[in-house]
Amino acid sequence: MRDQHDLDVLIKSRFPILVVETQEEARLMDIIRRIALSQGQALFQWSAATGLKRLDTLDRGTEPQTHSPGDTLKHILDSLHNALYVLLDFHPYLQDPVNVRLLKEIALGYDRTARTLILMSPHVEVPPELKPYTAHFLGSVPDRPAVRLILKEEARAWEVRNPGQRLRGNQETLEKLVTCLGGLLADDVRRLARQAMNDDGMLTEADIERVIRSKQERIGQNGALSFETDTARAADVAGLDRLKEWLSLRRKAFLGDAQALGLDMPKGILLLGVQGCGKSLAAKAVAGAWGVPLLRLDFGALYNLYIGETERNLREALQAADTMAPCVLWMDEVEKGVGGNAAAADGGASRRVLGTLLTWMAERKSRVFMVATANDIETLPPELLRKGRFDEIFFIDLPDAAARKEILRIHLRRRKLEPPAFDLDALGTAAEGFSGAEIEQAIVASLYQAHADGSSPSSATLLAEIGRTRPLSVVMAERVTALRTWAAGRTVPAG
C-alpha cells in the first residue's frame, strides 16, 4: 500500500513525467491501474511489441500508427485525453533527440491537457532537457510484517494444493527465513517462498541457504561489489575488547526486530587506525560474529570515465547490498573513494559519490551494517564524520603487550606450531611498536630462515627476525604520532 500511496501523491503533484525504475512491471502496472480507477483517469500502455493500448475500457485495441516511439509520442501530443500513459522499456529511445523534444512538448502542454507520462524500466537515464519536468519513483521492498504475510499467503496456497497436509517447520526457522528474505522484491520473496514449500513441504535450514545463494548470484552481477567468503571469528582478533563488547550488545537488535525492542537499528562504524593493525580483520569479524554475509565495496571498480556513470555504479552497488540484507558492507580505505585527495584529481566524481553515499546512509531502512576503514583521517570529508553518520568511530592502535602475545599465539597455531614452545613474553616485548601484520610477517620470514638453515623454528630465529624488522611506527613515526594525537579525545579506543 505504501507504493500505491507514494505513486498516487506524485501523480496528484502534477509532474508531467514520472520515471518508475523497477523490475516488478506487473505489480507496478496493477498499482497504476488502481490509481487510474480511483482518480477516474484514462489509462494507456505502450510497448514496442504491442503499440499503444487503452487499459481502462473493455475495448483494448491498439491505437492506429502507434508502434514506433516517435509516432506514439506525436499521437499523445495531439490527444485531448487527461490520461496516464505508461511507456514500457522506453529508455533506449531517449537517445533520439526527436523523441526527447516530443516528450518535452508534451510536458510543456501539461497545463492545457493533463497527460502524465510514466516511463517504466529497470533503469532510466533522464536527458537533462527533461529533468525539470520529471519526478522519480523507486518501488519499496517488503518489510518484515509484509514478508511474513507473503509467507502466510503462500503457506495457505500450498495447503490448498495439497489437501490434508500441513506445511512443516518451526518458528525459529520461519523467523530466520523472514530475515533472509529481507531486501528482496515482493515477487522474488513469493517465488523463493513457493520454491521452499514445493520442494519438500517443509521450511528448513536448506531453504535459508538457497535464499542466500540466490542473493549471492545477484551480487556476482555487480562489478563493484564482491561477496567475501573469508570472514573471521571474534577469537581470531587479538585485543579490541571494547569493539567486541560494543558489537555483542548490538547483535540481537541487528538480527532481530530492533523496533519491537524499542531500539534503533545499528547503522555502522568507522574504524580508524595505523596500517596493519587489524581494521580489515575486524570488519570480517563483525560478519563472522553476527553470522551474516560480508560484502566488500571496491571504489576502484566504481569509477567510470563518463559523467554520471560512477554515481550510477554506486547506486546499483548499494541497492545490491540492500538486497543482500541482513549483511555487513565493508568499505576498505574509504578515504581513497571519497577523500579530499581523490576529489582533487577526478573532476568532481568523488564529491558526487560522497553525496550519493551520504543520501543512502541517511535514508536506508535495510539491515545493512556499514563498516568503513580508514588510514588517513585528514583526507576524509567532515560531512562523513559528523555525528549520526556512524554509530561510533573506533581507533585501532598498535597492539599492547597482551595483544601482541595473543597475535603471536594465533599466527603460530595457524602454522601448526605450538605456542608454549616459544618464549611469548620475550617475543612480545621485542615486538613492541609492531602491528599485527608486521608480527605475522616476522613469523613467516623466520619460518623461511629456519627452513633454509635446516633447523626447527624457535624463539631465537623469530627474535632475530624481529630485530631485523623496522616497523611502520619507526619508519613513519611522525605520521603515526599525528594519527594517535588526532584520535585522542575524538574517537573511542577499540582495545
GROMACS .gro file of C-alpha atoms in nm:
model
  495
    1MET     CA    1   0.000   0.000   0.000
    2ARG     CA    2   0.293   0.234   0.061
    3ASP     CA    3   0.397   0.221  -0.305
    4GLN     CA    4   0.041   0.299  -0.418
    5HIS     CA    5   0.021   0.597  -0.180
    6ASP     CA    6   0.361   0.738  -0.286
    7LEU     CA    7   0.290   0.697  -0.658
    8ASP     CA    8  -0.058   0.847  -0.615
    9VAL     CA    9   0.095   1.152  -0.443
   10LEU     CA   10   0.343   1.202  -0.731
   11ILE     CA   11   0.066   1.184  -0.991
   12LYS     CA   12  -0.152   1.429  -0.795
   13SER     CA   13   0.151   1.660  -0.765
   14ARG     CA   14   0.115   1.717  -1.142
   15PHE     CA   15   0.457   1.610  -1.261
   16PRO     CA   16   0.430   1.571  -1.640
   17ILE     CA   17   0.684   1.285  -1.646
   18LEU     CA   18   0.731   1.013  -1.385
   19VAL     CA   19   1.025   0.773  -1.403
   20VAL     CA   20   0.947   0.439  -1.239
   21GLU     CA   21   1.259   0.222  -1.207
   22THR     CA   22   1.153  -0.132  -1.125
   23GLN     CA   23   1.196  -0.500  -1.208
   24GLU     CA   24   0.836  -0.561  -1.095
   25GLU     CA   25   0.649  -0.442  -1.401
   26ALA     CA   26   0.334  -0.648  -1.339
   27ARG     CA   27   0.299  -0.535  -0.976
   28LEU     CA   28   0.354  -0.167  -1.057
   29MET     CA   29   0.111  -0.181  -1.350
   30ASP     CA   30  -0.151  -0.323  -1.113
   31ILE     CA   31  -0.090  -0.031  -0.875
   32ILE     CA   32  -0.121   0.222  -1.159
   33ARG     CA   33  -0.449   0.060  -1.271
   34ARG     CA   34  -0.591   0.107  -0.921
   35ILE     CA   35  -0.476   0.470  -0.911
   36ALA     CA   36  -0.629   0.544  -1.253
   37LEU     CA   37  -0.957   0.385  -1.143
   38SER     CA   38  -0.966   0.581  -0.816
   39GLN     CA   39  -0.897   0.910  -0.998
   40GLY     CA   40  -1.127   0.837  -1.292
   41GLN     CA   41  -0.843   0.881  -1.541
   42ALA     CA   42  -0.797   0.710  -1.874
   43LEU     CA   43  -0.501   0.469  -1.877
   44PHE     CA   44  -0.287   0.378  -2.178
   45GLN     CA   45   0.009   0.142  -2.203
   46TRP     CA   46   0.274   0.135  -2.475
   47SER     CA   47   0.539  -0.124  -2.556
   48ALA     CA   48   0.749  -0.181  -2.866
   49ALA     CA   49   0.572  -0.516  -2.910
   50THR     CA   50   0.208  -0.407  -2.884
   51GLY     CA   51   0.197  -0.033  -2.951
   52LEU     CA   52  -0.036   0.197  -2.756
   53LYS     CA   53  -0.338   0.032  -2.592
   54ARG     CA   54  -0.610   0.168  -2.367
   55LEU     CA   55  -0.644  -0.038  -2.048
   56ASP     CA   56  -0.939   0.119  -1.866
   57THR     CA   57  -1.210   0.010  -2.114
   58LEU     CA   58  -1.332  -0.324  -2.244
   59ASP     CA   59  -1.218  -0.229  -2.594
   60ARG     CA   60  -0.842  -0.268  -2.564
   61GLY     CA   61  -0.748  -0.241  -2.929
   62THR     CA   62  -0.422  -0.080  -3.035
   63GLU     CA   63  -0.437   0.286  -3.132
   64PRO     CA   64  -0.355   0.323  -3.504
   65GLN     CA   65   0.004   0.400  -3.603
   66THR     CA   66   0.148   0.385  -3.254
   67HIS     CA   67   0.406   0.108  -3.276
   68SER     CA   68   0.704   0.337  -3.332
   69PRO     CA   69   0.813   0.557  -3.038
   70GLY     CA   70   0.802   0.877  -3.242
   71ASP     CA   71   0.452   0.815  -3.382
   72THR     CA   72   0.329   0.725  -3.033
   73LEU     CA   73   0.458   1.049  -2.882
   74LYS     CA   74   0.303   1.252  -3.166
   75HIS     CA   75  -0.027   1.072  -3.105
   76ILE     CA   76  -0.010   1.157  -2.732
   77LEU     CA   77   0.082   1.520  -2.811
   78ASP     CA   78  -0.226   1.555  -3.034
   79SER     CA   79  -0.455   1.373  -2.790
   80LEU     CA   80  -0.707   1.558  -2.574
   81HIS     CA   81  -0.724   1.282  -2.309
   82ASN     CA   82  -0.645   1.374  -1.949
   83ALA     CA   83  -0.475   1.039  -1.910
   84LEU     CA   84  -0.192   0.832  -1.772
   85TYR     CA   85   0.042   0.697  -2.041
   86VAL     CA   86   0.273   0.415  -1.929
   87LEU     CA   87   0.566   0.369  -2.169
   88LEU     CA   88   0.734   0.035  -2.101
   89ASP     CA   89   1.110  -0.006  -2.157
   90PHE     CA   90   1.129   0.331  -2.331
   91HIS     CA   91   1.484   0.403  -2.213
   92PRO     CA   92   1.664   0.308  -2.541
   93TYR     CA   93   1.456   0.564  -2.731
   94LEU     CA   94   1.569   0.852  -2.509
   95GLN     CA   95   1.890   0.863  -2.717
   96ASP     CA   96   1.689   1.011  -3.007
   97PRO     CA   97   1.675   1.395  -2.984
   98VAL     CA   98   1.341   1.399  -3.170
   99ASN     CA   99   1.184   1.175  -2.905
  100VAL     CA  100   1.333   1.391  -2.629
  101ARG     CA  101   1.185   1.706  -2.788
  102LEU     CA  102   0.843   1.541  -2.827
  103LEU     CA  103   0.848   1.441  -2.460
  104LYS     CA  104   0.935   1.799  -2.368
  105GLU     CA  105   0.649   1.933  -2.585
  106ILE     CA  106   0.406   1.702  -2.404
  107ALA     CA  107   0.541   1.814  -2.067
  108LEU     CA  108   0.513   2.184  -2.160
  109GLY     CA  109   0.149   2.132  -2.257
  110TYR     CA  110   0.053   1.974  -1.923
  111ASP     CA  111  -0.146   2.279  -1.804
  112ARG     CA  112  -0.368   2.258  -2.114
  113THR     CA  113  -0.410   1.880  -2.114
  114ALA     CA  114  -0.310   1.681  -1.804
  115ARG     CA  115  -0.120   1.397  -1.967
  116THR     CA  116   0.112   1.215  -1.728
  117LEU     CA  117   0.384   1.010  -1.895
  118ILE     CA  118   0.516   0.720  -1.686
  119LEU     CA  119   0.847   0.580  -1.812
  120MET     CA  120   0.874   0.232  -1.660
  121SER     CA  121   1.203   0.042  -1.699
  122PRO     CA  122   1.462  -0.131  -1.479
  123HIS     CA  123   1.686   0.171  -1.534
  124VAL     CA  124   1.626   0.511  -1.695
  125GLU     CA  125   1.880   0.788  -1.760
  126VAL     CA  126   1.678   1.108  -1.793
  127PRO     CA  127   1.818   1.355  -2.051
  128PRO     CA  128   1.900   1.696  -1.899
  129GLU     CA  129   1.631   1.864  -2.112
  130LEU     CA  130   1.361   1.664  -1.932
  131LYS     CA  131   1.486   1.678  -1.572
  132PRO     CA  132   1.289   1.995  -1.477
  133TYR     CA  133   0.964   1.814  -1.562
  134THR     CA  134   1.048   1.475  -1.412
  135ALA     CA  135   0.996   1.301  -1.078
  136HIS     CA  136   1.147   0.965  -0.983
  137PHE     CA  137   0.979   0.674  -0.811
  138LEU     CA  138   1.160   0.368  -0.675
  139GLY     CA  139   0.944   0.081  -0.556
  140SER     CA  140   0.994  -0.030  -0.198
  141VAL     CA  141   1.077  -0.378  -0.075
  142PRO     CA  142   0.851  -0.552   0.177
  143ASP     CA  143   0.932  -0.505   0.547
  144ARG     CA  144   0.929  -0.793   0.798
  145PRO     CA  145   0.549  -0.792   0.854
  146ALA     CA  146   0.494  -0.786   0.476
  147VAL     CA  147   0.737  -1.078   0.425
  148ARG     CA  148   0.557  -1.274   0.698
  149LEU     CA  149   0.224  -1.202   0.526
  150ILE     CA  150   0.357  -1.328   0.191
  151LEU     CA  151   0.483  -1.647   0.358
  152LYS     CA  152   0.145  -1.691   0.525
  153GLU     CA  153  -0.039  -1.647   0.194
  154GLU     CA  154   0.190  -1.892   0.016
  155ALA     CA  155   0.155  -2.144   0.302
  156ARG     CA  156  -0.225  -2.128   0.270
  157ALA     CA  157  -0.199  -2.170  -0.108
  158TRP     CA  158   0.032  -2.472  -0.063
  159GLU     CA  159  -0.213  -2.638   0.177
  160VAL     CA  160  -0.499  -2.579  -0.070
  161ARG     CA  161  -0.293  -2.752  -0.341
  162ASN     CA  162  -0.206  -3.034  -0.101
  163PRO     CA  163  -0.532  -3.126   0.080
  164GLY     CA  164  -0.490  -3.300   0.415
  165GLN     CA  165  -0.126  -3.192   0.454
  166ARG     CA  166   0.025  -2.927   0.679
  167LEU     CA  167   0.337  -2.731   0.599
  168ARG     CA  168   0.609  -2.827   0.847
  169GLY     CA  169   0.866  -2.604   1.015
  170ASN     CA  170   0.936  -2.435   1.346
  171GLN     CA  171   0.909  -2.071   1.449
  172GLU     CA  172   1.287  -2.021   1.471
  173THR     CA  173   1.338  -2.135   1.111
  174LEU     CA  174   1.047  -1.919   0.998
  175GLU     CA  175   1.199  -1.608   1.159
  176LYS     CA  176   1.539  -1.684   1.002
  177LEU     CA  177   1.370  -1.719   0.664
  178VAL     CA  178   1.186  -1.388   0.713
  179THR     CA  179   1.520  -1.221   0.792
  180CYS     CA  180   1.696  -1.376   0.490
  181LEU     CA  181   1.414  -1.277   0.254
  182GLY     CA  182   1.450  -0.915   0.365
  183GLY     CA  183   1.569  -0.675   0.096
  184LEU     CA  184   1.416  -0.876  -0.189
  185LEU     CA  185   1.136  -0.757  -0.414
  186ALA     CA  186   0.789  -0.889  -0.333
  187ASP     CA  187   0.786  -1.105  -0.649
  188ASP     CA  188   1.119  -1.262  -0.552
  189VAL     CA  189   1.001  -1.326  -0.194
  190ARG     CA  190   0.693  -1.503  -0.330
  191ARG     CA  191   0.894  -1.708  -0.581
  192LEU     CA  192   1.151  -1.824  -0.325
  193ALA     CA  193   0.876  -1.900  -0.071
  194ARG     CA  194   0.697  -2.121  -0.324
  195GLN     CA  195   1.023  -2.295  -0.409
  196ALA     CA  196   1.092  -2.366  -0.040
  197MET     CA  197   0.744  -2.506   0.020
  198ASN     CA  198   0.708  -2.707  -0.300
  199ASP     CA  199   1.049  -2.868  -0.250
  200ASP     CA  200   0.956  -3.098   0.039
  201GLY     CA  201   0.664  -2.941   0.225
  202MET     CA  202   0.900  -2.815   0.496
  203LEU     CA  203   1.074  -2.491   0.589
  204THR     CA  204   1.430  -2.589   0.678
  205GLU     CA  205   1.785  -2.451   0.703
  206ALA     CA  206   1.837  -2.573   0.345
  207ASP     CA  207   1.574  -2.323   0.229
  208ILE     CA  208   1.760  -2.043   0.407
  209GLU     CA  209   2.084  -2.145   0.235
  210ARG     CA  210   1.901  -2.142  -0.100
  211VAL     CA  211   1.784  -1.785  -0.039
  212ILE     CA  212   2.139  -1.677   0.048
  213ARG     CA  213   2.274  -1.843  -0.270
  214SER     CA  214   2.011  -1.663  -0.474
  215LYS     CA  215   2.124  -1.332  -0.325
  216GLN     CA  216   2.489  -1.417  -0.389
  217GLU     CA  217   2.413  -1.472  -0.757
  218ARG     CA  218   2.274  -1.120  -0.774
  219ILE     CA  219   2.586  -0.979  -0.608
  220GLY     CA  220   2.802  -1.157  -0.867
  221GLN     CA  221   2.643  -0.941  -1.137
  222ASN     CA  222   2.776  -0.619  -0.980
  223GLY     CA  223   3.141  -0.547  -1.058
  224ALA     CA  224   3.198  -0.306  -0.770
  225LEU     CA  225   3.058  -0.538  -0.503
  226SER     CA  226   3.207  -0.873  -0.408
  227PHE     CA  227   3.088  -1.144  -0.173
  228GLU     CA  228   3.363  -1.224   0.079
  229THR     CA  229   3.364  -1.584   0.199
  230ASP     CA  230   3.670  -1.532   0.422
  231THR     CA  231   3.503  -1.399   0.736
  232ALA     CA  232   3.661  -1.424   1.081
  233ARG     CA  233   3.556  -1.513   1.432
  234ALA     CA  234   3.597  -1.278   1.726
  235ALA     CA  235   3.853  -1.525   1.862
  236ASP     CA  236   4.067  -1.464   1.552
  237VAL     CA  237   4.108  -1.100   1.651
  238ALA     CA  238   4.350  -1.022   1.933
  239GLY     CA  239   4.257  -0.740   2.169
  240LEU     CA  240   3.990  -0.489   2.061
  241ASP     CA  241   3.784  -0.576   2.368
  242ARG     CA  242   3.577  -0.255   2.365
  243LEU     CA  243   3.484  -0.306   2.000
  244LYS     CA  244   3.389  -0.669   2.062
  245GLU     CA  245   3.169  -0.571   2.357
  246TRP     CA  246   3.004  -0.293   2.155
  247LEU     CA  247   2.919  -0.539   1.876
  248SER     CA  248   2.795  -0.801   2.121
  249LEU     CA  249   2.548  -0.553   2.273
  250ARG     CA  250   2.401  -0.473   1.930
  251ARG     CA  251   2.387  -0.820   1.775
  252LYS     CA  252   2.034  -0.900   1.892
  253ALA     CA  253   1.894  -0.567   1.773
  254PHE     CA  254   2.051  -0.607   1.429
  255LEU     CA  255   1.942  -0.967   1.373
  256GLY     CA  256   1.607  -0.939   1.549
  257ASP     CA  257   1.337  -0.675   1.546
  258ALA     CA  258   1.507  -0.363   1.682
  259GLN     CA  259   1.187  -0.159   1.662
  260ALA     CA  260   0.996  -0.413   1.871
  261LEU     CA  261   1.274  -0.394   2.130
  262GLY     CA  262   1.247  -0.015   2.137
  263LEU     CA  263   1.598   0.020   1.990
  264ASP     CA  264   1.743   0.198   1.688
  265MET     CA  265   1.877  -0.028   1.417
  266PRO     CA  266   2.263  -0.034   1.429
  267LYS     CA  267   2.387   0.153   1.121
  268GLY     CA  268   2.763   0.117   1.110
  269ILE     CA  269   3.107   0.205   1.241
  270LEU     CA  270   3.422   0.374   1.115
  271LEU     CA  271   3.748   0.201   1.202
  272LEU     CA  272   4.046   0.435   1.202
  273GLY     CA  273   4.395   0.316   1.276
  274VAL     CA  274   4.757   0.252   1.193
  275GLN     CA  275   4.810   0.038   0.884
  276GLY     CA  276   4.833  -0.333   0.956
  277CYS     CA  277   4.663  -0.314   1.297
  278GLY     CA  278   4.364  -0.530   1.207
  279LYS     CA  279   4.097  -0.297   1.068
  280SER     CA  280   4.016  -0.532   0.780
  281LEU     CA  281   4.021  -0.834   1.010
  282ALA     CA  282   3.785  -0.653   1.247
  283ALA     CA  283   3.544  -0.584   0.959
  284LYS     CA  284   3.547  -0.954   0.873
  285ALA     CA  285   3.494  -1.042   1.238
  286VAL     CA  286   3.174  -0.834   1.254
  287ALA     CA  287   3.018  -1.051   0.983
  288GLY     CA  288   3.155  -1.368   1.140
  289ALA     CA  289   3.035  -1.282   1.491
  290TRP     CA  290   2.688  -1.187   1.371
  291GLY     CA  291   2.663  -1.476   1.126
  292VAL     CA  292   2.569  -1.261   0.825
  293PRO     CA  293   2.720  -1.227   0.475
  294LEU     CA  294   3.012  -0.990   0.419
  295LEU     CA  295   3.014  -0.767   0.109
  296ARG     CA  296   3.311  -0.560   0.003
  297LEU     CA  297   3.273  -0.240  -0.199
  298ASP     CA  298   3.563  -0.171  -0.436
  299PHE     CA  299   3.585   0.202  -0.502
  300GLY     CA  300   3.831   0.141  -0.784
  301ALA     CA  301   3.569  -0.056  -0.979
  302LEU     CA  302   3.309   0.219  -0.928
  303TYR     CA  303   3.482   0.496  -1.116
  304ASN     CA  304   3.397   0.546  -1.481
  305LEU     CA  305   3.517   0.785  -1.748
  306TYR     CA  306   3.167   0.910  -1.830
  307ILE     CA  307   2.988   1.170  -1.615
  308GLY     CA  308   2.711   1.016  -1.408
  309GLU     CA  309   2.821   0.656  -1.456
  310THR     CA  310   3.024   0.644  -1.133
  311GLU     CA  311   2.729   0.755  -0.922
  312ARG     CA  312   2.502   0.508  -1.103
  313ASN     CA  313   2.751   0.228  -1.032
  314LEU     CA  314   2.746   0.319  -0.662
  315ARG     CA  315   2.365   0.335  -0.651
  316GLU     CA  316   2.343  -0.009  -0.808
  317ALA     CA  317   2.603  -0.149  -0.566
  318LEU     CA  318   2.415  -0.007  -0.266
  319GLN     CA  319   2.086  -0.143  -0.399
  320ALA     CA  320   2.252  -0.484  -0.434
  321ALA     CA  321   2.371  -0.458  -0.073
  322ASP     CA  322   2.016  -0.371   0.035
  323THR     CA  323   1.900  -0.686  -0.144
  324MET     CA  324   2.156  -0.897   0.044
  325ALA     CA  325   2.038  -0.772   0.386
  326PRO     CA  326   2.099  -0.863   0.659
  327CYS     CA  327   2.467  -0.821   0.581
  328VAL     CA  328   2.783  -0.626   0.660
  329LEU     CA  329   2.900  -0.382   0.391
  330TRP     CA  330   3.275  -0.330   0.415
  331MET     CA  331   3.427  -0.017   0.259
  332ASP     CA  332   3.802  -0.061   0.286
  333GLU     CA  333   4.018   0.253   0.286
  334VAL     CA  334   3.714   0.472   0.230
  335GLU     CA  335   3.933   0.783   0.203
  336LYS     CA  336   4.052   0.662  -0.140
  337GLY     CA  337   3.696   0.680  -0.271
  338VAL     CA  338   3.560   0.998  -0.115
  339GLY     CA  339   3.863   1.172   0.039
  340GLY     CA  340   4.000   1.513  -0.046
  341ASN     CA  341   4.295   1.377  -0.244
  342ALA     CA  342   4.060   1.184  -0.472
  343ALA     CA  343   3.837   1.489  -0.526
  344ALA     CA  344   4.131   1.696  -0.650
  345ALA     CA  345   4.207   1.458  -0.934
  346ASP     CA  346   3.877   1.317  -1.062
  347GLY     CA  347   3.680   1.613  -1.192
  348GLY     CA  348   3.435   1.612  -0.902
  349ALA     CA  349   3.329   1.247  -0.930
  350SER     CA  350   3.429   1.171  -0.572
  351ARG     CA  351   3.215   1.461  -0.445
  352ARG     CA  352   2.916   1.321  -0.633
  353VAL     CA  353   2.994   0.973  -0.499
  354LEU     CA  354   3.007   1.118  -0.147
  355GLY     CA  355   2.667   1.280  -0.199
  356THR     CA  356   2.517   0.951  -0.319
  357LEU     CA  357   2.671   0.763  -0.027
  358LEU     CA  358   2.552   1.014   0.234
  359THR     CA  359   2.198   1.005   0.093
  360TRP     CA  360   2.192   0.625   0.117
  361MET     CA  361   2.334   0.633   0.470
  362ALA     CA  362   2.065   0.879   0.580
  363GLU     CA  363   1.767   0.716   0.409
  364ARG     CA  364   1.830   0.343   0.412
  365LYS     CA  365   1.590   0.121   0.601
  366SER     CA  366   1.756  -0.211   0.520
  367ARG     CA  367   1.961  -0.424   0.761
  368VAL     CA  368   2.295  -0.331   0.610
  369PHE     CA  369   2.563  -0.264   0.871
  370MET     CA  370   2.836  -0.047   0.721
  371VAL     CA  371   3.197  -0.093   0.830
  372ALA     CA  372   3.429   0.168   0.680
  373THR     CA  373   3.802   0.158   0.740
  374ALA     CA  374   4.047   0.448   0.702
  375ASN     CA  375   4.419   0.504   0.744
  376ASP     CA  376   4.428   0.881   0.681
  377ILE     CA  377   4.160   1.073   0.867
  378GLU     CA  378   4.279   1.414   0.743
  379THR     CA  379   4.160   1.346   0.388
  380LEU     CA  380   3.810   1.235   0.493
  381PRO     CA  381   3.538   1.496   0.433
  382PRO     CA  382   3.380   1.639   0.751
  383GLU     CA  383   3.032   1.550   0.620
  384LEU     CA  384   3.118   1.182   0.658
  385LEU     CA  385   3.246   1.223   1.013
  386ARG     CA  386   2.967   1.427   1.165
  387LYS     CA  387   2.768   1.270   1.448
  388GLY     CA  388   2.496   1.039   1.327
  389ARG     CA  389   2.662   0.916   1.009
  390PHE     CA  390   2.820   0.627   1.200
  391ASP     CA  391   2.710   0.486   1.533
  392GLU     CA  392   3.070   0.513   1.653
  393ILE     CA  393   3.424   0.590   1.537
  394PHE     CA  394   3.678   0.345   1.680
  395PHE     CA  395   4.055   0.390   1.684
  396ILE     CA  396   4.262   0.074   1.644
  397ASP     CA  397   4.606   0.144   1.785
  398LEU     CA  398   4.923  -0.064   1.777
  399PRO     CA  399   4.871  -0.375   1.993
  400ASP     CA  400   4.975  -0.364   2.357
  401ALA     CA  401   5.187  -0.638   2.523
  402ALA     CA  402   4.892  -0.871   2.593
  403ALA     CA  403   4.755  -0.830   2.240
  404ARG     CA  404   5.099  -0.891   2.084
  405LYS     CA  405   5.128  -1.221   2.274
  406GLU     CA  406   4.779  -1.321   2.155
  407ILE     CA  407   4.869  -1.230   1.796
  408LEU     CA  408   5.179  -1.449   1.824
  409ARG     CA  409   4.967  -1.739   1.954
  410ILE     CA  410   4.712  -1.704   1.674
  411HIS     CA  411   4.968  -1.699   1.393
  412LEU     CA  412   5.186  -1.974   1.540
  413ARG     CA  413   4.881  -2.202   1.572
  414ARG     CA  414   4.775  -2.114   1.218
  415ARG     CA  415   5.110  -2.252   1.100
  416LYS     CA  416   5.076  -2.568   1.311
  417LEU     CA  417   5.335  -2.455   1.567
  418GLU     CA  418   5.285  -2.493   1.943
  419PRO     CA  419   5.286  -2.152   2.120
  420PRO     CA  420   5.410  -2.299   2.454
  421ALA     CA  421   5.732  -2.395   2.272
  422PHE     CA  422   5.809  -2.025   2.223
  423ASP     CA  423   5.903  -1.756   2.474
  424LEU     CA  424   5.600  -1.538   2.414
  425ASP     CA  425   5.695  -1.288   2.685
  426ALA     CA  426   6.032  -1.217   2.525
  427LEU     CA  427   5.886  -1.212   2.173
  428GLY     CA  428   5.603  -0.981   2.276
  429THR     CA  429   5.847  -0.741   2.440
  430ALA     CA  430   6.080  -0.746   2.137
  431ALA     CA  431   5.786  -0.672   1.905
  432GLU     CA  432   5.686  -0.350   2.082
  433GLY     CA  433   5.572  -0.097   1.822
  434PHE     CA  434   5.486  -0.373   1.571
  435SER     CA  435   5.146  -0.400   1.409
  436GLY     CA  436   4.967  -0.733   1.385
  437ALA     CA  437   5.057  -0.762   1.017
  438GLU     CA  438   5.425  -0.697   1.095
  439ILE     CA  439   5.427  -0.965   1.367
  440GLU     CA  440   5.275  -1.212   1.121
  441GLN     CA  441   5.534  -1.130   0.855
  442ALA     CA  442   5.816  -1.174   1.110
  443ILE     CA  443   5.684  -1.526   1.180
  444VAL     CA  444   5.663  -1.603   0.807
  445ALA     CA  445   6.018  -1.477   0.745
  446SER     CA  446   6.156  -1.674   1.042
  447LEU     CA  447   5.999  -1.994   0.906
  448TYR     CA  448   6.172  -1.941   0.572
  449GLN     CA  449   6.501  -1.879   0.752
  450ALA     CA  450   6.463  -2.192   0.966
  451HIS     CA  451   6.382  -2.397   0.655
  452ALA     CA  452   6.691  -2.261   0.476
  453ASP     CA  453   6.908  -2.343   0.780
  454GLY     CA  454   6.761  -2.691   0.811
  455SER     CA  455   6.653  -2.615   1.168
  456SER     CA  456   6.323  -2.604   1.353
  457PRO     CA  457   6.150  -2.271   1.412
  458SER     CA  458   6.239  -2.133   1.753
  459SER     CA  459   6.221  -1.825   1.969
  460ALA     CA  460   6.578  -1.742   1.866
  461THR     CA  461   6.503  -1.738   1.490
  462LEU     CA  462   6.189  -1.534   1.548
  463LEU     CA  463   6.368  -1.288   1.780
  464ALA     CA  464   6.638  -1.243   1.518
  465GLU     CA  465   6.378  -1.167   1.250
  466ILE     CA  466   6.200  -0.919   1.477
  467GLY     CA  467   6.535  -0.749   1.538
  468ARG     CA  468   6.591  -0.709   1.163
  469THR     CA  469   6.248  -0.556   1.103
  470ARG     CA  470   6.185  -0.182   1.113
  471PRO     CA  471   5.814  -0.140   1.188
  472LEU     CA  472   5.596   0.135   1.046
  473SER     CA  473   5.588   0.302   1.387
  474VAL     CA  474   5.961   0.369   1.340
  475VAL     CA  475   5.976   0.428   0.964
  476MET     CA  476   5.681   0.671   0.972
  477ALA     CA  477   5.693   0.773   1.337
  478GLU     CA  478   5.573   1.129   1.276
  479ARG     CA  479   5.259   1.021   1.088
  480VAL     CA  480   5.173   0.752   1.343
  481THR     CA  481   5.215   1.004   1.627
  482ALA     CA  482   4.997   1.259   1.444
  483LEU     CA  483   4.725   0.999   1.390
  484ARG     CA  484   4.729   0.900   1.755
  485THR     CA  485   4.716   1.265   1.862
  486TRP     CA  486   4.415   1.332   1.639
  487ALA     CA  487   4.232   1.021   1.762
  488ALA     CA  488   4.280   1.102   2.131
  489GLY     CA  489   3.953   1.251   2.258
  490ARG     CA  490   3.785   1.228   1.917
  491THR     CA  491   3.741   0.851   1.888
  492VAL     CA  492   3.670   0.551   2.108
  493PRO     CA  493   3.969   0.319   2.167
  494ALA     CA  494   3.885  -0.023   2.021
  495GLY     CA  495   4.116  -0.205   2.263
   0.00000   0.00000   0.00000
